[in-house]
Tab-separated table of C-alpha atoms in Angstrom:
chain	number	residue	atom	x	y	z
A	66	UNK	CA	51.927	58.912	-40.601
A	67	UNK	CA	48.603	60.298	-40.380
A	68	UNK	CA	47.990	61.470	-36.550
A	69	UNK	CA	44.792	63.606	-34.600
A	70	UNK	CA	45.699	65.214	-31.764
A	71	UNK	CA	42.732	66.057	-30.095
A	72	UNK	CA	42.727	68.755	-26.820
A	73	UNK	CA	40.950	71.223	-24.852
A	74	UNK	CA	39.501	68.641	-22.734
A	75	UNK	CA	38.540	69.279	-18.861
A	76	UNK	CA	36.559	69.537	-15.760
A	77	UNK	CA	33.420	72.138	-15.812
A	78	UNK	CA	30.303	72.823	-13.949
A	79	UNK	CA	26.938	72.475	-15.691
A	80	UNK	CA	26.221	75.175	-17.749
A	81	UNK	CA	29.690	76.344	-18.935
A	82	UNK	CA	31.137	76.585	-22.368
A	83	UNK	CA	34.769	74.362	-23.535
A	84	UNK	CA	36.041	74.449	-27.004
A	85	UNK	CA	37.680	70.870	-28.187
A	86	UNK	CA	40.607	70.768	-30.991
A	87	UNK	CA	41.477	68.345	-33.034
A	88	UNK	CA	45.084	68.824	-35.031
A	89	UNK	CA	45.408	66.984	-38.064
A	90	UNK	CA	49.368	66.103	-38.229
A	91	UNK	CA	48.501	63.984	-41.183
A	92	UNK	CA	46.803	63.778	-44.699
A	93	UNK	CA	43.460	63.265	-43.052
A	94	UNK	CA	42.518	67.000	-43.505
A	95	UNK	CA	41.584	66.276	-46.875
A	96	UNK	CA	38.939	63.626	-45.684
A	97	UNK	CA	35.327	64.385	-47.108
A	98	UNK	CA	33.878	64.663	-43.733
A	99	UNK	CA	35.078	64.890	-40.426
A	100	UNK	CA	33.252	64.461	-37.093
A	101	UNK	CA	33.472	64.434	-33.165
A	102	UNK	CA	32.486	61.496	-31.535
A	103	UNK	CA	31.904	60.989	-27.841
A	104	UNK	CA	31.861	57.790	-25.314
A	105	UNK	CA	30.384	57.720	-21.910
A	106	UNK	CA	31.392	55.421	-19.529
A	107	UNK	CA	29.377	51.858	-19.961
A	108	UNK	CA	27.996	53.291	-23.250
A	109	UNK	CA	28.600	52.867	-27.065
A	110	UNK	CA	30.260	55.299	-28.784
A	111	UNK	CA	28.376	57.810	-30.357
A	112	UNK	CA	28.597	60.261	-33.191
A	113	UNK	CA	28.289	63.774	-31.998
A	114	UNK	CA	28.824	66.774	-34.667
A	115	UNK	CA	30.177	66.185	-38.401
A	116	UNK	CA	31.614	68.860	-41.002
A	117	UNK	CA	32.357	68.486	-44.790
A	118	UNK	CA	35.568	69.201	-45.835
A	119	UNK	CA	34.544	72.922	-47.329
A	120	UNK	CA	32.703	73.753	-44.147
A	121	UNK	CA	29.345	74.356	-45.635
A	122	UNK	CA	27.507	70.753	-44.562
A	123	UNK	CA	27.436	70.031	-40.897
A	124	UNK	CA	25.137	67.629	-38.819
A	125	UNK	CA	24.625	67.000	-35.486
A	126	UNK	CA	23.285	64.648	-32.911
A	127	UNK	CA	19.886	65.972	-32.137
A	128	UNK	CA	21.255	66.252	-28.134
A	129	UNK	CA	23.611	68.813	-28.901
A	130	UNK	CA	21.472	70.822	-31.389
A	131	UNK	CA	21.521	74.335	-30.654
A	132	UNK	CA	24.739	73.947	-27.863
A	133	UNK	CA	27.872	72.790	-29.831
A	134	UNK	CA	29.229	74.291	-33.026
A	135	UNK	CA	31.740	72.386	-35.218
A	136	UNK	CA	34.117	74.524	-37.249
A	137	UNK	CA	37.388	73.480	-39.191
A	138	UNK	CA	39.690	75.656	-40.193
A	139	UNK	CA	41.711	74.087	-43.483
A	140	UNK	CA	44.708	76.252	-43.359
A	141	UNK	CA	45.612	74.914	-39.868
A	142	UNK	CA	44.763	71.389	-40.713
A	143	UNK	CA	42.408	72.042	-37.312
A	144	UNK	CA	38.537	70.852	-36.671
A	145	UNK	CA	37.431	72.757	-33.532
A	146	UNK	CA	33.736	71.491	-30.859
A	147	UNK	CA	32.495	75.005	-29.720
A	148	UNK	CA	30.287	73.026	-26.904
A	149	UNK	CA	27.792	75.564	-24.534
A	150	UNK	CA	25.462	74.978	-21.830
A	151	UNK	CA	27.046	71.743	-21.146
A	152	UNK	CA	24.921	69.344	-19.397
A	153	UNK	CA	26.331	66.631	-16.631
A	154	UNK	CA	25.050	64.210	-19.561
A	155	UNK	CA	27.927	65.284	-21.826
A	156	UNK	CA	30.487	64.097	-19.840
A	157	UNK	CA	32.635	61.464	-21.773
A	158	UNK	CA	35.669	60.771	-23.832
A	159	UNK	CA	35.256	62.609	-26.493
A	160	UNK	CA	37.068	61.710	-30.497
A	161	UNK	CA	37.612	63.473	-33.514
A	162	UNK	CA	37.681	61.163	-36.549
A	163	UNK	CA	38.037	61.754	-40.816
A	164	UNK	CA	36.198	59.739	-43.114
A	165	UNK	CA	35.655	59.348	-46.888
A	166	UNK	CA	32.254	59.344	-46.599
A	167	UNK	CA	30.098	62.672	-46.691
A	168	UNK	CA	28.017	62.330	-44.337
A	169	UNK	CA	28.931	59.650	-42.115
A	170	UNK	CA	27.540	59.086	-38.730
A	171	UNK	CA	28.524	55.123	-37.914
A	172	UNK	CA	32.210	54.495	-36.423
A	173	UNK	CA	33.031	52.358	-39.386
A	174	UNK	CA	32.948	54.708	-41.981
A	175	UNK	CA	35.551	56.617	-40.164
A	176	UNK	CA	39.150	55.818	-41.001
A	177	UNK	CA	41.226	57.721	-38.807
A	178	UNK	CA	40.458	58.165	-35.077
A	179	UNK	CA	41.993	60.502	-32.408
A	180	UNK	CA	43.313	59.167	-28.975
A	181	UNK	CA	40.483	60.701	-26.973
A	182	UNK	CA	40.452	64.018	-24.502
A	183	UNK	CA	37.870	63.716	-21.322
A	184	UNK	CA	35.344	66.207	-20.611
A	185	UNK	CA	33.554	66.505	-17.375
A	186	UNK	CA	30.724	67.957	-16.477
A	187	UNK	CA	30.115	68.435	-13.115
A	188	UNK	CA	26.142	69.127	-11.824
């Protein structure tokens, strides 16, 4: 059964750093790109940071440019958000998801979705 697990999740103050993880208990890990979505209360979901299965192609949302880092590491089946300077504006429900699509930035090219873990930003 293919499972993310995402975590790391939490209240902060404006201008700290929190590092998401998203275990793959699955086959997913194999996907040929994975990505970090986020949701905001009221608003669509929105893609955030992807990553190519080797690592070497990422792309990000142009609002997080420069702040968040997204990493996997293969051997632990685990993609990783390294998110700084966090604005109040990031706060929201943030999802990791695997697709088979390099590249992909729309919800439905993503197969496999995590549960969710909340991050709030406080000003």
């Amino acid at each position: 059964q293919v499972q993310l697990v995402e975590s790391g999740g939490g209240l902060v103050q404006a201008g700290d750093s929190l590092r998401l993880s998203c275990a793959d208990s699955g086959r997913t890990f194999s996907s040929a790109f994975m990505a970090w979505f986020r949701q905001a209360p009221g608003k669509e979901r929105e893609f955030v940071a992807g990553i190519a299965w080797s690592g070497g192609g990422t792309r990000y949302v142009d609002s997080v440019k420069g702040r968040f880092t997204i990493s996997r590491d293969n051997a632990k089946n685990t993609l990783y958000l390294q998110m700084s300077s966090l604005k109040p504006e990031d706060t929201a429900v943030y999802y990791c998801a695997a697709s088979s699509y390099w590249g992909a930035t729309l919800q439905k090219q993503y197969n496999y979705w995590g549960q969710g873990t909340q991050v709030t930003v406080s000003s």
